[in-house]
PDB file of C-alpha atoms and ligand atoms in Angstrom:
ATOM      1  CA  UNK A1476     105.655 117.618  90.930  1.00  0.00           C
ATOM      2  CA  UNK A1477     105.647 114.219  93.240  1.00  0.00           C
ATOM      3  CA  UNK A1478     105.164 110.811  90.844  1.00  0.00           C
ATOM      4  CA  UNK A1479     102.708 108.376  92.507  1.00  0.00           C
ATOM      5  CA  UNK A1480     102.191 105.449  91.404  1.00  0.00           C
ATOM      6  CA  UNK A1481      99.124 103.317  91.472  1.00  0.00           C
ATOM      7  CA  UNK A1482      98.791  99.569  90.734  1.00  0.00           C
ATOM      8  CA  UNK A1483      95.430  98.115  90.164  1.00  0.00           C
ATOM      9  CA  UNK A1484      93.791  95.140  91.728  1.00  0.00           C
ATOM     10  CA  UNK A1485      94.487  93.261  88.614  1.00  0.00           C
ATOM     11  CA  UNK A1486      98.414  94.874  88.096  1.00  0.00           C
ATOM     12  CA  UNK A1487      97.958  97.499  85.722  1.00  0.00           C
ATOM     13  CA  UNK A1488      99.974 100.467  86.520  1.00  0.00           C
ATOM     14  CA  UNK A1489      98.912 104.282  86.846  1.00  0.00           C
ATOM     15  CA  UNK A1490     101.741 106.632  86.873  1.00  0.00           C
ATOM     16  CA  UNK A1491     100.657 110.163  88.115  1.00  0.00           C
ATOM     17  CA  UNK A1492     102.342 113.044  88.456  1.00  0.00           C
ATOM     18  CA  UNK A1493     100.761 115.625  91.650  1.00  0.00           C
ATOM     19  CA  UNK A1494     101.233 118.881  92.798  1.00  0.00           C
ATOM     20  CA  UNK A1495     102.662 118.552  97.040  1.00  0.00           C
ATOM     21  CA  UNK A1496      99.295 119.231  99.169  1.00  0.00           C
ATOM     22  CA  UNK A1497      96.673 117.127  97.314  1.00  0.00           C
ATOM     23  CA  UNK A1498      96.125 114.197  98.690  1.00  0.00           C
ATOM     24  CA  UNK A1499      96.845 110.599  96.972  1.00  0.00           C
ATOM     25  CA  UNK A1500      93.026 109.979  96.782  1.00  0.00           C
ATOM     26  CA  UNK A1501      92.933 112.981  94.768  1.00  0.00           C
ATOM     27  CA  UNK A1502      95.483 112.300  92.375  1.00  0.00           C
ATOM     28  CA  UNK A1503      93.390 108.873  91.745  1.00  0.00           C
ATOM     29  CA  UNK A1504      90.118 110.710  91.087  1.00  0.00           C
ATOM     30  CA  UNK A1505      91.284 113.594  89.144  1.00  0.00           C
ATOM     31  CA  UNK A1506      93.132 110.916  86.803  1.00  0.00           C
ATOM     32  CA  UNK A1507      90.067 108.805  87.051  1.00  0.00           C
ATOM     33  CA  UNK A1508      92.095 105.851  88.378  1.00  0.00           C
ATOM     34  CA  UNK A1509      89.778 102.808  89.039  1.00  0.00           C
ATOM     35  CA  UNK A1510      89.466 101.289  92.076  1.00  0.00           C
ATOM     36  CA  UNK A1511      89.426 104.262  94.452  1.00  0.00           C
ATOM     37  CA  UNK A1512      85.622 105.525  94.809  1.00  0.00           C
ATOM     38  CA  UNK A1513      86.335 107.800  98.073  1.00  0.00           C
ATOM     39  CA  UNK A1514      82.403 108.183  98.759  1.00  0.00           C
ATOM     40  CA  UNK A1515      83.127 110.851 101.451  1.00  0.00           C
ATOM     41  CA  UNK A1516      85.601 112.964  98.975  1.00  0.00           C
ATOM     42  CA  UNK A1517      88.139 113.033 102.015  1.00  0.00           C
ATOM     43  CA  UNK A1518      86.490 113.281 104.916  1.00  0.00           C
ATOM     44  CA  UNK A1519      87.838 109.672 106.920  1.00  0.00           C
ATOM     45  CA  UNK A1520      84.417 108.581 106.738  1.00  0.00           C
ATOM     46  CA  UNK A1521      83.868 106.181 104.294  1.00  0.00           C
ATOM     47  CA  UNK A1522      87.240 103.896 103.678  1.00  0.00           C
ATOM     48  CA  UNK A1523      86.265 103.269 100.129  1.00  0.00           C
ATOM     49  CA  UNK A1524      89.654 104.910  99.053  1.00  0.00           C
ATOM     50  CA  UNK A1525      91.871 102.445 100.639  1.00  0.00           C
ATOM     51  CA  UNK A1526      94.937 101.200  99.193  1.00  0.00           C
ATOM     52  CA  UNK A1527      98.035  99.228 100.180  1.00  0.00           C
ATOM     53  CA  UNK A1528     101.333 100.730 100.626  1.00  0.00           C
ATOM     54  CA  UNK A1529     104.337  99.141  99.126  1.00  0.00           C
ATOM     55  CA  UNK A1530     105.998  97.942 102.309  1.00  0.00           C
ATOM     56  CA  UNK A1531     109.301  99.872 100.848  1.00  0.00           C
ATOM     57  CA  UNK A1532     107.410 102.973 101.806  1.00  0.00           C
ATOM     58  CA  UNK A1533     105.491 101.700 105.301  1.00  0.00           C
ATOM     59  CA  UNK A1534     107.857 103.697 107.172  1.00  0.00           C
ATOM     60  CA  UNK A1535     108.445 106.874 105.019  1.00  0.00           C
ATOM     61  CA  UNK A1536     104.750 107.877 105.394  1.00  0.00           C
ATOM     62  CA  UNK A1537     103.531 110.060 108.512  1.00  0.00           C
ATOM     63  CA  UNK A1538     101.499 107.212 110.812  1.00  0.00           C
ATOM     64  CA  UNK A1539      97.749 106.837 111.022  1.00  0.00           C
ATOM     65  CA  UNK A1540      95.927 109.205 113.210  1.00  0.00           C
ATOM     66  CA  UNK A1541      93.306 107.430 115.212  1.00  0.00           C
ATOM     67  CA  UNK A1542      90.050 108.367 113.041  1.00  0.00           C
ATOM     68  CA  UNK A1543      92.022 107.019 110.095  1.00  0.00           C
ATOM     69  CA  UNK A1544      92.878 103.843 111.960  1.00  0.00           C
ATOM     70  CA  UNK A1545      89.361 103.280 113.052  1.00  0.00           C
ATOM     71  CA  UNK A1546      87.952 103.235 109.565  1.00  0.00           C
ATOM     72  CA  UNK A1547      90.538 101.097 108.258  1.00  0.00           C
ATOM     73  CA  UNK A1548      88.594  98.455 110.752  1.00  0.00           C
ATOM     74  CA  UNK A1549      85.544  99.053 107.752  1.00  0.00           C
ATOM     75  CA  UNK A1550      87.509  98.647 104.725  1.00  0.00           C
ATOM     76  CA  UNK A1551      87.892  95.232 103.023  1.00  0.00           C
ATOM     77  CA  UNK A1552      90.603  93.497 103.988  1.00  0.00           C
ATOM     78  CA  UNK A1553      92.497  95.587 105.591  1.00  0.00           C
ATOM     79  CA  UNK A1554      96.689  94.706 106.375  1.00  0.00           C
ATOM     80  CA  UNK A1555      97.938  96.336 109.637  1.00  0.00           C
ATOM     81  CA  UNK A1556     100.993  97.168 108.473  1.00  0.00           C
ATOM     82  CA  UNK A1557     100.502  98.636 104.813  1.00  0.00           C
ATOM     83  CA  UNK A1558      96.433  99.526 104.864  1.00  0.00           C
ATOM     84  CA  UNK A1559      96.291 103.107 104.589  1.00  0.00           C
ATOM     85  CA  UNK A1560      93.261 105.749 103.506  1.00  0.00           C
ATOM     86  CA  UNK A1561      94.621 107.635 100.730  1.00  0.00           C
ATOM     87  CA  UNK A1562      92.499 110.697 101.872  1.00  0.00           C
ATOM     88  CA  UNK A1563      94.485 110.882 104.791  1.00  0.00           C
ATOM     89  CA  UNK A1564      98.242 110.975 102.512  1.00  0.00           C
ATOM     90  CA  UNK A1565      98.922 114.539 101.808  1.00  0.00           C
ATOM     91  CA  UNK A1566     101.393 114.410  99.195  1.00  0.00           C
ATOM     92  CA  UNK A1567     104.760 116.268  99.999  1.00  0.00           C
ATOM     93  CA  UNK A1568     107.974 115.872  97.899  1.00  0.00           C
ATOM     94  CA  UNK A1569     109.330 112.927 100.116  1.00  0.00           C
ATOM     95  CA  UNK A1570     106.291 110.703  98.380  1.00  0.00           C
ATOM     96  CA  UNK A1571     108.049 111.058  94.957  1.00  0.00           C
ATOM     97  CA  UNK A1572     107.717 107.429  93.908  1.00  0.00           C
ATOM     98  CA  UNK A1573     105.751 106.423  96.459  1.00  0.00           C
ATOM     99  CA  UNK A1574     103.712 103.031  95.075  1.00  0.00           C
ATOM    100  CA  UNK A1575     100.314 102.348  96.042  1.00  0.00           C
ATOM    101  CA  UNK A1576      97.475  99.021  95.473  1.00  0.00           C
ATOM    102  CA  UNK A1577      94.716  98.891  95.057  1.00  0.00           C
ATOM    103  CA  UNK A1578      92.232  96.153  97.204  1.00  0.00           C
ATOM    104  CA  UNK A1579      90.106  93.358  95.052  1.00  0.00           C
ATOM    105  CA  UNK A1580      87.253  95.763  95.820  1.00  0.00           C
ATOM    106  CA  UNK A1581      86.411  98.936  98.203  1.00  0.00           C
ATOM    107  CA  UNK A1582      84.122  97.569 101.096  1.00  0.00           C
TER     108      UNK A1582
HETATM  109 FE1  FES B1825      86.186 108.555 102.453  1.00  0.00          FE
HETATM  110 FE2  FES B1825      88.852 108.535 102.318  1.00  0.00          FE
HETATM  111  S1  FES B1825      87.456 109.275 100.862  1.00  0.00           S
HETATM  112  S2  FES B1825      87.582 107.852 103.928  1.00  0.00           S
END
């Protein structure tokens, strides 16, 4: 099992532990996690499951494909260099750890 953790808008802390191939989005609705909605359930179509990296793990993460990039324009507030669509994270064991935050608000 990976351990994600999530940190909401407001600093409360989600610790979750996921099974490698489901995606970080996932692991926030199936532990009913505020401040993810993910509208499109995954598809890169909606940005409402954005979240901020921790910038400790900016460059441990596969890159943004271009779809992902281009919604990241829609979300609110986005940060070049930690916005990221959790949809788009397919956890493997080298996120164990990995921290995540969540915006003020999803759009
Ligand atoms: Fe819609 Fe991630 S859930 S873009």
């Amino acid at each position: 099992m990976v351990k994600i953790i999530y940190i909401e808008h407001g600093g409360r802390p989600h610790e979750v532990e996921l099974s490698p191939g489901k995606t970080v989005m996932e692991g926030a609705r199936d532990n009913a996690i505020p401040g993810i909605e993910a509208d499109c359930g995954g598809a890169c179509a909606c940005s409402t499951c954005h979240v901020y990296v921790d910038t400790a793990w900016v460059d441990r993460l596969p890159p943004r494909k271009e779809l992902e990039d281009d919604m990241l324009d829609f979300a609110h507030e986005p940060d070049t260099a930690t916005s990221r669509l959790s949809c788009q994270l397919k956890v493997t064991e080298a996120f164990d750890g990995l921290i995540v935050r969540m915006p003020e608000r999803q759009i």
